[in-house]
Amino acid sequence: MRVLMTENLRINLDTEMWECRHCDKVLISARDNYKRGLLAYDRDPREIHKPLLDPTKYVLTYSPDPTWCRLIEYYCPQCGVMTETEYLPPGHPPLRDMEFDIDAMKEQWKHRDEVLKEPGGKDYPRANRNRTHSGQPMARLFTGEKPA
Amino acid sequence: MNDMTITPEDKQLLDKFLKDNQLFYIADPEIMHDHDIGPRSEEEERLLSGPTDPHLINMVRGRILAAMDEGNTMIEQMGAAPGAKWGDIVASIFTANGDLSMIAPHGVVGFAACVHYPIKYIIKYWTHEPTVGVHDGDGFIHNDPRYGGIHGTDQSCIMPVFYREKLVCWVSCTIHEGENGATEPGGMPPSAESRYDEGLKMSPFKVIENFQLRRDLVTFLQNMVRDPKLQLEDMKVKLHTCLRMRERVLAILEEFGEEALTISLRQHIEDVQEEVRRRIEELPDGTTRVLTFPDSTLRENALLKFSMAVTVKGDRMTLDFRGSSPEFINRAINCNAASLKTMLLTSYLQNVWPDLPQTMAVFGPIKMLFDEKSVLNGSFETPQPMSLIPLFKAMTIPTIPMAKLSYSLPHRYTAIVAPQYDQPGTFIYGGLTQNGENVGNFCADINGNGQGGRNHRDGEHSVSPPFAANCDIGEMEVIEEELPIVRLGAFTLTKDRVGFGKYRGGLGYEMIASTRGTDMWGFMTGCTGSLFTPSQPLFGGYGPPVYPLCKIQDINIFEQLAKNPGKIKFDMLDMMNNQTVEGGRYSTHPMAMTFELCQNGEVYMMCQGTGAGYGDVLLRDPALVIKDIEENLISHDTARDIFKVVFDSDTLIVDAEATKALRDAERKSRLKRGKPFDQFVKDFVTPEPPEYLPYYGSWDDPTVIYGTSNGKRIKMKGTEIQSMFMPNPKDEKIKALEKQLASVKAELDACRGEAKKKK
C-alpha cells in the first residue's frame, strides 16, 4: 500500500519507506525525516528572484537580502526533481516539516483503497471566453446569446 | 496577629466586598482564553436531548441566513467607510449564551468570530450591573481587540434580541471603519509605541437605548476621531442593520416559535463540531510544521520568527505556536491570541474546509498553545494596532501544514493551495481632502492579494484579501472623487514578480499614487517582506520576491505630464530604472513607512504581491510558460532562466526537444550541486543566530527564545519571555551620525596635525 503524501513524495506502508513519486527512488525510512533522503542546496535567493531595479542605483531591488534570507532547495538524489524548498535565515536549522505515526497510518489505511492518482482540485464552471464582469457580455453568459 | 485563617462567613463577606468593589473590569481571561462554544444551557439541553425536526431546523436556518445576508447588503449599500463599500463587513447572529451561530454568507467570518468575546463579557459583567443592565432596545459598541476583535479599526454594534421579555439571541454587525483617532490617521498606526497611541479603545459599552443612539456618547466618540462624519454615519448604519435583523428574527419567532430558533442556533454549531472532529480523525496522526519570518517591526528591520506546528492524534488537533518571537512593548505589531485564532479560522475556512458553515465553532475541537508574552500572544499593555502583520501570516501559513496533513486523503474538500501573498499591501492615507474634509483610512487595495498556486492550476491574480473571499478592490473613480489621491498607475499586474512553480502564484499589481488639490495629505504603509521572502512556497515551488516602496520626490509630475504627456510610461520598473520623471529624487525603502506628507505631484509606488508557487518549476507545462509571456506576466529571460523553456523569441514557438534537454541538464546540475542532507546540515547550520542579525524567536530549540532588547541580545526560556524594548530609530540614526561625525572630525584633526608638523 502506497500513500501519496505530497506532490513529490509517497510513503510505502509495506516497506515503511519514503519514496519519490517521480522516479520511485526509495529515499529513507518513513519513521525518519524524509529530508535526510534528499540532496540539499543553499541558494542565493537573488538567483531566482532577480533584481528588477538597477542595483547600481538602489539598495532594494525586489531581490531578497542574501545576508538575511537563504533559499534551501531539496532534490531527489536520483531524478533531480525539486521535492521541497524553504526560505530560512542563514544558518537556521532546516525544519522537520512532516513527521507521521506510521503505525497509526497503517491501521487507518487498512480500511481504505490505495489511491494511485491524487484526487485533484475542484473548479466550479465558468466561462473562459468573453471574460467580463458586467453589462451585456455578462448577460450573454447566462442567455447564451452570441454577440452581434 | 499573623493568623490568616478566616471563617467561612468572613470569606463570604470578603468575596462579596471584592465583587462589589472591582477596581477595573479588564478583559476577562476566562472568556478571552476560551475560543470554544460554551456548554448547552438548561433550555438547550432540554430541547436538544429530545427528538428534533431536521426539516424545521433547515427552514429556520434558511430564514436566519437570509436575514443575515440582508443585513450584510444593507451595510454594503449604506456604509460610509471604504471598507464597508468593498466588503470588509459582516452581519451575524449568536445564541442567547453568546456563541456565534451563523454569519451572512458573504461576510468576513473573522469579524464575527471574535464578537462572541465581547458578548460573553456583556452577559457576565453588565447584565446584573445596576448601572448598565441588558434590556430590550439596548445596543453595545466595541472595538478593543483585548476584549475580542481583530484590531481597533473594526467597530461592532451588538444588540440583544428579546421575545416576550426573554433574551433569545444576539445580533451584531461589524465594519472596518478605519479612522479611530490613533496617533496616525487611518486606525493602523505603525508608529504607536504604547496602547495609548491606538486611538479609541472601546471595551463593550452601551451606546443604544430604546433602539436609539445616545447622542451624548456619539458626540464623545466623534470628538475622538478625525472623521466625525464617518463615525456618526456608520453607527447609524450598524444600528439600523441590527434593527432589521432583529425584525427578521422576531418574524421567525412568530412563525416558528422560540424553541425552533433556539434549537436551530445551537444545533448548527454542534453539527459543525461533530463534522470537524470527523475531518480531523480522517487525517494521518502526526505533526506537520511551517516557519515564516517577517522582517520588520514596521519601525526598523528585524527578523521575527513565527512557528506553527499542527499535531493530529485521533480526533484531536493541536496548533502549537511556541518558539515564536517575543512581544515588543513599544512596537505596534503585537497581536493577542484571541484575534490570531479568528484569523487562523479564516484560513481554514477559506483554504482547507471552505464547505463548512462559517462559524467559530469549527475551532472548538482544536487546541492552541502559545508562549506567554509572545508577539502572537501579546500581553494587555502591548500596543496592537498593526497586529495585521501576525494576522496576515495567520490567514496564510496554515495552508502548508494542512496541505501536508491532508494531501493523502482519498477525497478533497477543495484544492490544495500554496499560501496567498501575506502582506496588507495598500496605502493608508490621511489629511485634508480637496472637498475640505478631514479623513484617515486605507485604500481597498488591501483586498487584492495574489492567490497561491494550486495542485491543478495557477493561482488567481489579485483575487481577494486572505481574510475574506468576497471583498473587492474598489473603483478608482469613486476613490478619486472623494480623496485627493490620483492613481497614475492602477491594477497593472507585476510582471516577473511571481511565485514561480509548476503552478505559479497569481500576480499582484502596481499602485502608483500621487496627490493634488491639497497641501495637507500624506501616506503610510504597513508591510513587511522587503528583505526576506514573505509567503513560504509549497511542494518545491518558489515564494514571492520581496517588495520595496519606491518614491520620486521633489518634483510635480502633473507639471511634467502637462508639458510632455507621452514621455512617462506608468510602469514602476521603467520609471525607477530609466528615471523618466526629470529632476526627481528617486529612492527605495522597506514597505513599512510611518505617516509622511506627500507634496502635490510627488510619486509613491508599491505593489500588491504574488501568491507562492506550487511544485517544481521544471514540471511546468512549457505551453503555460509561453501563455504567461503572451499575457505579459513574465519576461523571455524568466521563461528561459527559471522555467528552462527553449523557444523562438519572435514566434514564441517552443522547441520541445531542446526544452527537454535543457531541463534534463538542470536536473543533472541539481544532483551535482546538492549535498546529502546530513552533510548540508553540518555545513549550513550555526549554533545560534548570526550576530549581525536582529533576530527574534527560537533557533534550534523551541524552548529557548532569542531577542534584542534596548540594543542587547538576550536568550530566554520560552516560559520566561520578557518584552522587547526597541530604541527610537531616529535616536539610533542620530547616534550613528554622531559617531561618523566624530570619526571624520578625528581624521580632520589628524590631517591638520600632520599639516602643522610639515610646516
mmCIF file with all atom_site columns, N, CA and C in Angstrom, chain B residues 639-684:
data_model
loop_
_atom_site.group_PDB
_atom_site.id
_atom_site.type_symbol
_atom_site.label_atom_id
_atom_site.label_alt_id
_atom_site.label_comp_id
_atom_site.label_asym_id
_atom_site.label_entity_id
_atom_site.label_seq_id
_atom_site.pdbx_PDB_ins_code
_atom_site.Cartn_x
_atom_site.Cartn_y
_atom_site.Cartn_z
_atom_site.occupancy
_atom_site.B_iso_or_equiv
_atom_site.pdbx_formal_charge
_atom_site.auth_seq_id
_atom_site.auth_comp_id
_atom_site.auth_asym_id
_atom_site.auth_atom_id
_atom_site.pdbx_PDB_model_num
ATOM 1   N N  . ALA B 1 639 ? 11.348 33.040 -18.567 1.00 0.00 ? 639 ALA B N  1
ATOM 2   C CA . ALA B 1 639 ? 10.942 31.763 -19.175 1.00 0.00 ? 639 ALA B CA 1
ATOM 3   C C  . ALA B 1 639 ? 12.164 30.875 -19.406 1.00 0.00 ? 639 ALA B C  1
ATOM 4   N N  . ARG B 1 640 ? 13.245 31.483 -19.835 1.00 0.00 ? 640 ARG B N  1
ATOM 5   C CA . ARG B 1 640 ? 14.454 30.695 -20.136 1.00 0.00 ? 640 ARG B CA 1
ATOM 6   C C  . ARG B 1 640 ? 15.216 30.317 -18.861 1.00 0.00 ? 640 ARG B C  1
ATOM 7   N N  . ASP B 1 641 ? 15.433 31.313 -17.979 1.00 0.00 ? 641 ASP B N  1
ATOM 8   C CA . ASP B 1 641 ? 16.331 31.085 -16.832 1.00 0.00 ? 641 ASP B CA 1
ATOM 9   C C  . ASP B 1 641 ? 15.654 30.315 -15.699 1.00 0.00 ? 641 ASP B C  1
ATOM 10  N N  . ILE B 1 642 ? 14.392 30.600 -15.455 1.00 0.00 ? 642 ILE B N  1
ATOM 11  C CA . ILE B 1 642 ? 13.729 29.960 -14.312 1.00 0.00 ? 642 ILE B CA 1
ATOM 12  C C  . ILE B 1 642 ? 13.010 28.682 -14.748 1.00 0.00 ? 642 ILE B C  1
ATOM 13  N N  . PHE B 1 643 ? 12.232 28.779 -15.818 1.00 0.00 ? 643 PHE B N  1
ATOM 14  C CA . PHE B 1 643 ? 11.427 27.623 -16.242 1.00 0.00 ? 643 PHE B CA 1
ATOM 15  C C  . PHE B 1 643 ? 12.164 26.710 -17.221 1.00 0.00 ? 643 PHE B C  1
ATOM 16  N N  . LYS B 1 644 ? 13.313 27.175 -17.701 1.00 0.00 ? 644 LYS B N  1
ATOM 17  C CA . LYS B 1 644 ? 14.134 26.383 -18.625 1.00 0.00 ? 644 LYS B CA 1
ATOM 18  C C  . LYS B 1 644 ? 13.323 25.934 -19.841 1.00 0.00 ? 644 LYS B C  1
ATOM 19  N N  . VAL B 1 645 ? 12.718 26.894 -20.508 1.00 0.00 ? 645 VAL B N  1
ATOM 20  C CA . VAL B 1 645 ? 11.982 26.610 -21.743 1.00 0.00 ? 645 VAL B CA 1
ATOM 21  C C  . VAL B 1 645 ? 12.751 27.249 -22.900 1.00 0.00 ? 645 VAL B C  1
ATOM 22  N N  . VAL B 1 646 ? 12.919 26.463 -23.984 1.00 0.00 ? 646 VAL B N  1
ATOM 23  C CA . VAL B 1 646 ? 13.594 26.987 -25.177 1.00 0.00 ? 646 VAL B CA 1
ATOM 24  C C  . VAL B 1 646 ? 12.513 27.322 -26.208 1.00 0.00 ? 646 VAL B C  1
ATOM 25  N N  . PHE B 1 647 ? 12.561 28.526 -26.736 1.00 0.00 ? 647 PHE B N  1
ATOM 26  C CA . PHE B 1 647 ? 11.520 28.940 -27.681 1.00 0.00 ? 647 PHE B CA 1
ATOM 27  C C  . PHE B 1 647 ? 12.080 30.014 -28.614 1.00 0.00 ? 647 PHE B C  1
ATOM 28  N N  . ASP B 1 648 ? 11.348 30.217 -29.690 1.00 0.00 ? 648 ASP B N  1
ATOM 29  C CA . ASP B 1 648 ? 11.745 31.250 -30.649 1.00 0.00 ? 648 ASP B CA 1
ATOM 30  C C  . ASP B 1 648 ? 11.238 32.603 -30.140 1.00 0.00 ? 648 ASP B C  1
ATOM 31  N N  . SER B 1 649 ? 12.145 33.552 -30.030 1.00 0.00 ? 649 SER B N  1
ATOM 32  C CA . SER B 1 649 ? 11.779 34.849 -29.439 1.00 0.00 ? 649 SER B CA 1
ATOM 33  C C  . SER B 1 649 ? 10.721 35.579 -30.243 1.00 0.00 ? 649 SER B C  1
ATOM 34  N N  . ASP B 1 650 ? 10.717 35.368 -31.570 1.00 0.00 ? 650 ASP B N  1
ATOM 35  C CA . ASP B 1 650 ? 9.752  36.096 -32.400 1.00 0.00 ? 650 ASP B CA 1
ATOM 36  C C  . ASP B 1 650 ? 8.398  35.410 -32.460 1.00 0.00 ? 650 ASP B C  1
ATOM 37  N N  . THR B 1 651 ? 8.440  34.097 -32.666 1.00 0.00 ? 651 THR B N  1
ATOM 38  C CA . THR B 1 651 ? 7.161  33.387 -32.856 1.00 0.00 ? 651 THR B CA 1
ATOM 39  C C  . THR B 1 651 ? 6.623  32.788 -31.559 1.00 0.00 ? 651 THR B C  1
ATOM 40  N N  . LEU B 1 652 ? 7.460  32.708 -30.552 1.00 0.00 ? 652 LEU B N  1
ATOM 41  C CA . LEU B 1 652 ? 7.130  32.078 -29.255 1.00 0.00 ? 652 LEU B CA 1
ATOM 42  C C  . LEU B 1 652 ? 6.814  30.588 -29.413 1.00 0.00 ? 652 LEU B C  1
ATOM 43  N N  . ILE B 1 653 ? 7.308  29.981 -30.479 1.00 0.00 ? 653 ILE B N  1
ATOM 44  C CA . ILE B 1 653 ? 7.088  28.534 -30.646 1.00 0.00 ? 653 ILE B CA 1
ATOM 45  C C  . ILE B 1 653 ? 8.131  27.787 -29.812 1.00 0.00 ? 653 ILE B C  1
ATOM 46  N N  . VAL B 1 654 ? 7.642  26.820 -29.038 1.00 0.00 ? 654 VAL B N  1
ATOM 47  C CA . VAL B 1 654 ? 8.518  26.079 -28.126 1.00 0.00 ? 654 VAL B CA 1
ATOM 48  C C  . VAL B 1 654 ? 9.274  25.006 -28.898 1.00 0.00 ? 654 VAL B C  1
ATOM 49  N N  . ASP B 1 655 ? 10.549 24.883 -28.597 1.00 0.00 ? 655 ASP B N  1
ATOM 50  C CA . ASP B 1 655 ? 11.340 23.761 -29.121 1.00 0.00 ? 655 ASP B CA 1
ATOM 51  C C  . ASP B 1 655 ? 11.294 22.680 -28.040 1.00 0.00 ? 655 ASP B C  1
ATOM 52  N N  . ALA B 1 656 ? 10.419 21.700 -28.243 1.00 0.00 ? 656 ALA B N  1
ATOM 53  C CA . ALA B 1 656 ? 10.143 20.705 -27.190 1.00 0.00 ? 656 ALA B CA 1
ATOM 54  C C  . ALA B 1 656 ? 11.387 19.902 -26.831 1.00 0.00 ? 656 ALA B C  1
ATOM 55  N N  . GLU B 1 657 ? 12.118 19.498 -27.875 1.00 0.00 ? 657 GLU B N  1
ATOM 56  C CA . GLU B 1 657 ? 13.301 18.654 -27.617 1.00 0.00 ? 657 GLU B CA 1
ATOM 57  C C  . GLU B 1 657 ? 14.379 19.431 -26.861 1.00 0.00 ? 657 GLU B C  1
ATOM 58  N N  . ALA B 1 658 ? 14.604 20.658 -27.345 1.00 0.00 ? 658 ALA B N  1
ATOM 59  C CA . ALA B 1 658 ? 15.636 21.481 -26.689 1.00 0.00 ? 658 ALA B CA 1
ATOM 60  C C  . ALA B 1 658 ? 15.223 21.806 -25.247 1.00 0.00 ? 658 ALA B C  1
ATOM 61  N N  . THR B 1 659 ? 13.917 21.990 -25.035 1.00 0.00 ? 659 THR B N  1
ATOM 62  C CA . THR B 1 659 ? 13.438 22.264 -23.676 1.00 0.00 ? 659 THR B CA 1
ATOM 63  C C  . THR B 1 659 ? 13.694 21.060 -22.778 1.00 0.00 ? 659 THR B C  1
ATOM 64  N N  . LYS B 1 660 ? 13.394 19.880 -23.319 1.00 0.00 ? 660 LYS B N  1
ATOM 65  C CA . LYS B 1 660 ? 13.619 18.660 -22.526 1.00 0.00 ? 660 LYS B CA 1
ATOM 66  C C  . LYS B 1 660 ? 15.104 18.527 -22.172 1.00 0.00 ? 660 LYS B C  1
ATOM 67  N N  . ALA B 1 661 ? 15.942 18.793 -23.175 1.00 0.00 ? 661 ALA B N  1
ATOM 68  C CA . ALA B 1 661 ? 17.391 18.672 -22.947 1.00 0.00 ? 661 ALA B CA 1
ATOM 69  C C  . ALA B 1 661 ? 17.851 19.683 -21.894 1.00 0.00 ? 661 ALA B C  1
ATOM 70  N N  . LEU B 1 662 ? 17.325 20.914 -21.995 1.00 0.00 ? 662 LEU B N  1
ATOM 71  C CA . LEU B 1 662 ? 17.734 21.956 -21.033 1.00 0.00 ? 662 LEU B CA 1
ATOM 72  C C  . LEU B 1 662 ? 17.264 21.594 -19.621 1.00 0.00 ? 662 LEU B C  1
ATOM 73  N N  . ARG B 1 663 ? 16.067 21.080 -19.531 1.00 0.00 ? 663 ARG B N  1
ATOM 74  C CA . ARG B 1 663 ? 15.542 20.708 -18.207 1.00 0.00 ? 663 ARG B CA 1
ATOM 75  C C  . ARG B 1 663 ? 16.303 19.500 -17.642 1.00 0.00 ? 663 ARG B C  1
ATOM 76  N N  . ASP B 1 664 ? 16.627 18.528 -18.514 1.00 0.00 ? 664 ASP B N  1
ATOM 77  C CA . ASP B 1 664 ? 17.417 17.371 -18.050 1.00 0.00 ? 664 ASP B CA 1
ATOM 78  C C  . ASP B 1 664 ? 18.781 17.839 -17.525 1.00 0.00 ? 664 ASP B C  1
ATOM 79  N N  . ALA B 1 665 ? 19.345 18.787 -18.268 1.00 0.00 ? 665 ALA B N  1
ATOM 80  C CA . ALA B 1 665 ? 20.661 19.299 -17.861 1.00 0.00 ? 665 ALA B CA 1
ATOM 81  C C  . ALA B 1 665 ? 20.559 19.990 -16.496 1.00 0.00 ? 665 ALA B C  1
ATOM 82  N N  . GLU B 1 666 ? 19.461 20.721 -16.289 1.00 0.00 ? 666 GLU B N  1
ATOM 83  C CA . GLU B 1 666 ? 19.288 21.406 -14.996 1.00 0.00 ? 666 GLU B CA 1
ATOM 84  C C  . GLU B 1 666 ? 19.123 20.387 -13.858 1.00 0.00 ? 666 GLU B C  1
ATOM 85  N N  . ARG B 1 667 ? 18.395 19.294 -14.151 1.00 0.00 ? 667 ARG B N  1
ATOM 86  C CA . ARG B 1 667 ? 18.240 18.262 -13.106 1.00 0.00 ? 667 ARG B CA 1
ATOM 87  C C  . ARG B 1 667 ? 19.607 17.650 -12.754 1.00 0.00 ? 667 ARG B C  1
ATOM 88  N N  . LYS B 1 668 ? 20.422 17.468 -13.802 1.00 0.00 ? 668 LYS B N  1
ATOM 89  C CA . LYS B 1 668 ? 21.780 16.936 -13.547 1.00 0.00 ? 668 LYS B CA 1
ATOM 90  C C  . LYS B 1 668 ? 22.583 17.924 -12.709 1.00 0.00 ? 668 LYS B C  1
ATOM 91  N N  . SER B 1 669 ? 22.432 19.198 -13.031 1.00 0.00 ? 669 SER B N  1
ATOM 92  C CA . SER B 1 669 ? 23.165 20.214 -12.240 1.00 0.00 ? 669 SER B CA 1
ATOM 93  C C  . SER B 1 669 ? 22.740 20.152 -10.777 1.00 0.00 ? 669 SER B C  1
ATOM 94  N N  . ARG B 1 670 ? 21.444 19.947 -10.574 1.00 0.00 ? 670 ARG B N  1
ATOM 95  C CA . ARG B 1 670 ? 20.969 19.860 -9.186  1.00 0.00 ? 670 ARG B CA 1
ATOM 96  C C  . ARG B 1 670 ? 21.660 18.705 -8.453  1.00 0.00 ? 670 ARG B C  1
ATOM 97  N N  . LEU B 1 671 ? 21.756 17.569 -9.139  1.00 0.00 ? 671 LEU B N  1
ATOM 98  C CA . LEU B 1 671 ? 22.379 16.405 -8.493  1.00 0.00 ? 671 LEU B CA 1
ATOM 99  C C  . LEU B 1 671 ? 23.836 16.708 -8.155  1.00 0.00 ? 671 LEU B C  1
ATOM 100 N N  . LYS B 1 672 ? 24.456 17.503 -9.022  1.00 0.00 ? 672 LYS B N  1
ATOM 101 C CA . LYS B 1 672 ? 25.870 17.830 -8.825  1.00 0.00 ? 672 LYS B CA 1
ATOM 102 C C  . LYS B 1 672 ? 26.057 18.817 -7.660  1.00 0.00 ? 672 LYS B C  1
ATOM 103 N N  . ARG B 1 673 ? 25.176 19.827 -7.600  1.00 0.00 ? 673 ARG B N  1
ATOM 104 C CA . ARG B 1 673 ? 25.409 20.860 -6.578  1.00 0.00 ? 673 ARG B CA 1
ATOM 105 C C  . ARG B 1 673 ? 24.791 20.510 -5.209  1.00 0.00 ? 673 ARG B C  1
ATOM 106 N N  . GLY B 1 674 ? 23.782 19.627 -5.215  1.00 0.00 ? 674 GLY B N  1
ATOM 107 C CA . GLY B 1 674 ? 23.135 19.274 -3.946  1.00 0.00 ? 674 GLY B CA 1
ATOM 108 C C  . GLY B 1 674 ? 24.041 18.425 -3.067  1.00 0.00 ? 674 GLY B C  1
ATOM 109 N N  . LYS B 1 675 ? 23.920 18.628 -1.754  1.00 0.00 ? 675 LYS B N  1
ATOM 110 C CA . LYS B 1 675 ? 24.729 17.829 -0.817  1.00 0.00 ? 675 LYS B CA 1
ATOM 111 C C  . LYS B 1 675 ? 23.815 16.874 -0.067  1.00 0.00 ? 675 LYS B C  1
ATOM 112 N N  . PRO B 1 676 ? 24.285 15.702 0.307   1.00 0.00 ? 676 PRO B N  1
ATOM 113 C CA . PRO B 1 676 ? 23.461 14.850 1.191   1.00 0.00 ? 676 PRO B CA 1
ATOM 114 C C  . PRO B 1 676 ? 23.050 15.667 2.423   1.00 0.00 ? 676 PRO B C  1
ATOM 115 N N  . PHE B 1 677 ? 21.816 15.471 2.857   1.00 0.00 ? 677 PHE B N  1
ATOM 116 C CA . PHE B 1 677 ? 21.226 16.343 3.875   1.00 0.00 ? 677 PHE B CA 1
ATOM 117 C C  . PHE B 1 677 ? 22.099 16.480 5.128   1.00 0.00 ? 677 PHE B C  1
ATOM 118 N N  . ASP B 1 678 ? 22.602 15.345 5.622   1.00 0.00 ? 678 ASP B N  1
ATOM 119 C CA . ASP B 1 678 ? 23.368 15.412 6.879   1.00 0.00 ? 678 ASP B CA 1
ATOM 120 C C  . ASP B 1 678 ? 24.620 16.285 6.713   1.00 0.00 ? 678 ASP B C  1
ATOM 121 N N  . GLN B 1 679 ? 25.233 16.149 5.541   1.00 0.00 ? 679 GLN B N  1
ATOM 122 C CA . GLN B 1 679 ? 26.422 16.964 5.263   1.00 0.00 ? 679 GLN B CA 1
ATOM 123 C C  . GLN B 1 679 ? 26.030 18.437 5.160   1.00 0.00 ? 679 GLN B C  1
ATOM 124 N N  . PHE B 1 680 ? 24.894 18.669 4.482   1.00 0.00 ? 680 PHE B N  1
ATOM 125 C CA . PHE B 1 680 ? 24.388 20.046 4.318   1.00 0.00 ? 680 PHE B CA 1
ATOM 126 C C  . PHE B 1 680 ? 24.179 20.700 5.684   1.00 0.00 ? 680 PHE B C  1
ATOM 127 N N  . VAL B 1 681 ? 23.537 19.944 6.576   1.00 0.00 ? 681 VAL B N  1
ATOM 128 C CA . VAL B 1 681 ? 23.242 20.490 7.915   1.00 0.00 ? 681 VAL B CA 1
ATOM 129 C C  . VAL B 1 681 ? 24.548 20.835 8.624   1.00 0.00 ? 681 VAL B C  1
ATOM 130 N N  . LYS B 1 682 ? 25.524 19.947 8.485   1.00 0.00 ? 682 LYS B N  1
ATOM 131 C CA . LYS B 1 682 ? 26.822 20.169 9.129   1.00 0.00 ? 682 LYS B CA 1
ATOM 132 C C  . LYS B 1 682 ? 27.466 21.476 8.631   1.00 0.00 ? 682 LYS B C  1
ATOM 133 N N  . ASP B 1 683 ? 27.339 21.699 7.332   1.00 0.00 ? 683 ASP B N  1
ATOM 134 C CA . ASP B 1 683 ? 27.987 22.881 6.743   1.00 0.00 ? 683 ASP B CA 1
ATOM 135 C C  . ASP B 1 683 ? 27.172 24.159 6.955   1.00 0.00 ? 683 ASP B C  1
ATOM 136 N N  . PHE B 1 684 ? 25.837 24.026 6.943   1.00 0.00 ? 684 PHE B N  1
ATOM 137 C CA . PHE B 1 684 ? 24.976 25.222 6.895   1.00 0.00 ? 684 PHE B CA 1
ATOM 138 C C  . PHE B 1 684 ? 24.581 25.747 8.272   1.00 0.00 ? 684 PHE B C  1
#
